[in-house]
mmCIF file of C-alpha atoms in Angstrom:
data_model
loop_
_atom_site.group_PDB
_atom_site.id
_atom_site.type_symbol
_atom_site.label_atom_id
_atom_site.label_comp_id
_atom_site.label_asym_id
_atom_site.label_seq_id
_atom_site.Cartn_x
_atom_site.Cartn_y
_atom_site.Cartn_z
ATOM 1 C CA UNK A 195 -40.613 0.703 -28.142
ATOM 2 C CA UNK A 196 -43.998 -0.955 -26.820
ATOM 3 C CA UNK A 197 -42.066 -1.980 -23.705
ATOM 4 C CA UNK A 198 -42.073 1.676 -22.227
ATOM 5 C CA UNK A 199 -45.788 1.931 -22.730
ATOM 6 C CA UNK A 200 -46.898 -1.305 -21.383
ATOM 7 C CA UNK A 201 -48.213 -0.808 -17.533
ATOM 8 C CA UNK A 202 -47.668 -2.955 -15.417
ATOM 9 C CA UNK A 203 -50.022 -5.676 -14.657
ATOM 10 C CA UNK A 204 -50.645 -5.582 -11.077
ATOM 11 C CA UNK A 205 -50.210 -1.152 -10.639
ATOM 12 C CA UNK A 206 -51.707 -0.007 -13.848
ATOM 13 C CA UNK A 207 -48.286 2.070 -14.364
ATOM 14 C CA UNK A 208 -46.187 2.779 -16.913
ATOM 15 C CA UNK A 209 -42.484 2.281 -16.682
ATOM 16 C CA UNK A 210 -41.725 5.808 -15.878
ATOM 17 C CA UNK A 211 -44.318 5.696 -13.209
ATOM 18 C CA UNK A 212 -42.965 2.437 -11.735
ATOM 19 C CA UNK A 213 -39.330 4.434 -11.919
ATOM 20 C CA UNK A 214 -40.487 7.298 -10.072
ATOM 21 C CA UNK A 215 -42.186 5.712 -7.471
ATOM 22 C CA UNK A 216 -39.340 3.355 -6.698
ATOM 23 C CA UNK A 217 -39.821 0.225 -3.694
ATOM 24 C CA UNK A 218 -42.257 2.202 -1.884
ATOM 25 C CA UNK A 219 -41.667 -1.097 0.825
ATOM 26 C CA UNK A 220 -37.858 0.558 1.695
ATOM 27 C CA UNK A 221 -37.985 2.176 4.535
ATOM 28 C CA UNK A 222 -35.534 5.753 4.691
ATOM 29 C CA UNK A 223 -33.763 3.623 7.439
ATOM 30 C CA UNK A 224 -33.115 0.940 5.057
ATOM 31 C CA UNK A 225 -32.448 3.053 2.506
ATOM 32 C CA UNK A 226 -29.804 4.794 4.919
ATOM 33 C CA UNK A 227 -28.402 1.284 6.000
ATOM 34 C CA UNK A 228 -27.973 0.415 2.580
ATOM 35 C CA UNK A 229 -26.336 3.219 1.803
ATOM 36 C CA UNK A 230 -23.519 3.684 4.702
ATOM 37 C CA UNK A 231 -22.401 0.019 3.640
ATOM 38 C CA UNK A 232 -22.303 1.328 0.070
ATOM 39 C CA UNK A 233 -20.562 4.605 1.208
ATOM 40 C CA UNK A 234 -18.031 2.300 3.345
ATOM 41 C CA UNK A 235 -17.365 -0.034 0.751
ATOM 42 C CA UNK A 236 -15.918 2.819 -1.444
ATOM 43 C CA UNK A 237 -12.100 3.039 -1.763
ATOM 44 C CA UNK A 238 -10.743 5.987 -0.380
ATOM 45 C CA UNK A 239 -7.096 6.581 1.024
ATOM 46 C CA UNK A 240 -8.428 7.295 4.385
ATOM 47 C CA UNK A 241 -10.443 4.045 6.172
ATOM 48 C CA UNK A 242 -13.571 4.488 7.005
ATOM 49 C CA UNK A 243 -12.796 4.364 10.552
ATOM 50 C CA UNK A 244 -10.627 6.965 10.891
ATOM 51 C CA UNK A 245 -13.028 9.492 8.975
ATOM 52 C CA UNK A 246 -14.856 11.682 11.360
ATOM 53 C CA UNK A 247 -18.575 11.792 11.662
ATOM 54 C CA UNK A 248 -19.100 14.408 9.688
ATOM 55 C CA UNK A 249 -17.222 13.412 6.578
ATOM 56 C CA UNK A 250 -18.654 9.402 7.006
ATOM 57 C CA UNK A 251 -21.895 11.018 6.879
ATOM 58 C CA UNK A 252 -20.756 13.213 3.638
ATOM 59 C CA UNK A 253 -19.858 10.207 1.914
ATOM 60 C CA UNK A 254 -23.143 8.551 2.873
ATOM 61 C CA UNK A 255 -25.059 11.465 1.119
ATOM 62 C CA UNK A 256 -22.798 11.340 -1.760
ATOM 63 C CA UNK A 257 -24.306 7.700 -2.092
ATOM 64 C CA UNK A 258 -27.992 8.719 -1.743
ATOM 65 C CA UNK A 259 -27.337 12.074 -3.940
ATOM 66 C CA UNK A 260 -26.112 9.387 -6.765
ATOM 67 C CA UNK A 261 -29.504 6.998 -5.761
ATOM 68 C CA UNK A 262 -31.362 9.569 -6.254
ATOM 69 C CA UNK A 263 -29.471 10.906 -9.664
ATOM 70 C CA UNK A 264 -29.773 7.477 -11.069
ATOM 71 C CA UNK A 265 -33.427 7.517 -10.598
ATOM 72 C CA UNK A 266 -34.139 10.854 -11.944
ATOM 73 C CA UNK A 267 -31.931 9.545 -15.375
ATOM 74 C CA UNK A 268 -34.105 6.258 -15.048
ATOM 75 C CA UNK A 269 -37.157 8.764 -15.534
ATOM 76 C CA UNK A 270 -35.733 10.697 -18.341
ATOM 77 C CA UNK A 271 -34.294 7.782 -20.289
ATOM 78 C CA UNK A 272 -37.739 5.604 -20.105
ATOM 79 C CA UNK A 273 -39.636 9.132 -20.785
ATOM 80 C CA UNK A 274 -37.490 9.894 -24.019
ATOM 81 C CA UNK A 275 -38.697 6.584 -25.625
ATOM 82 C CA UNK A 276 -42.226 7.487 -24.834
ATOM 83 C CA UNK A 277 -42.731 11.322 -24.461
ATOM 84 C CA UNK A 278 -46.330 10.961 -25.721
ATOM 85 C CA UNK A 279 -47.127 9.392 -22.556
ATOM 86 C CA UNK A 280 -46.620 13.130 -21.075
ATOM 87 C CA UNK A 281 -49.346 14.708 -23.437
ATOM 88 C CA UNK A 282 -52.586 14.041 -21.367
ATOM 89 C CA UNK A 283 -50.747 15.750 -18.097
ATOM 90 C CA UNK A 284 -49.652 18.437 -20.616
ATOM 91 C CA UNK A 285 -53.163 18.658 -22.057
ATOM 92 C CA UNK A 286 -54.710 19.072 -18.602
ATOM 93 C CA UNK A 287 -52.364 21.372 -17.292
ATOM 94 C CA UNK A 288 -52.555 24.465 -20.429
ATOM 95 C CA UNK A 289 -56.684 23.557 -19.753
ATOM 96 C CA UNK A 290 -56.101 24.587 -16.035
ATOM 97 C CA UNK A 291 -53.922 27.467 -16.957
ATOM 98 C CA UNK A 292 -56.538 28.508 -19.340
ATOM 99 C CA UNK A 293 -59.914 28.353 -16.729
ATOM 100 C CA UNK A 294 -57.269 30.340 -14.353
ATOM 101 C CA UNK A 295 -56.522 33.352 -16.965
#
C-alpha cells in the first residue's frame, strides 16, 4: 500500500498525479499517429481502406475515447488504494467554500 503514496523522485508526485498528467513529451499529433495505427490495426469486416473518412476517423476516436477511459480508471484505481491522499484538496476546498458563504 506504500507504493501509491511514494512520489516520485525526480516530480515530487504521487502515483495518481503521475497518472493524470500522463507523457506530457507526446505531442496530440503523436498521440493521433499512434492512435490511427491502433484504430487500423483493429479487425473489422470492412478494411481499413475501403472505410470512408468519416468512419476511419470514428474508429480513430473510439481509440483515443478508450486512451483516455483507461487513464481516468488508472486515476481511480491508484486513488482507491490511497484516498487519504485527497483530504488536504478536500480540506482546502470546504475552507474556501466556507470564507465564500
Amino acid at each position: 500500500r506504500n507504493t501509491y503514496r511514494k512520489r516520485d523522485p525526480k516530480t515530487g508526485l504521487r502515483p495518481f498525479m503521475l497518472a493524470a498528467v500522463g507523457n506530457d513529451t507526446e505531442s496530440a499529433s503523436s498521440r493521433n499517429s499512434y492512435a490511427l495505427q491502433m484504430a487500423k490495426s483493429i479487425t473489422r469486416d470492412q478494411p481499413w481502406s475501403e472505410l470512408s473518412k468519416l468512419d476511419q476517423e470514428i474508429e480513430v476516436n473510439k481509440v483515443l475515447e478508450k486512451a483516455n477511459l483507461d487513464k481516468i480508471n488508472t486515476i481511480f484505481k491508484l486513488l482507491s488504494n490511497a484516498p487519504d491522499l485527497l483530504a488536504p484538496a478536500i480540506k482546502l476546498q470546504n475552507e474556501d467554500r466556507e470564507k465564500k458563504e
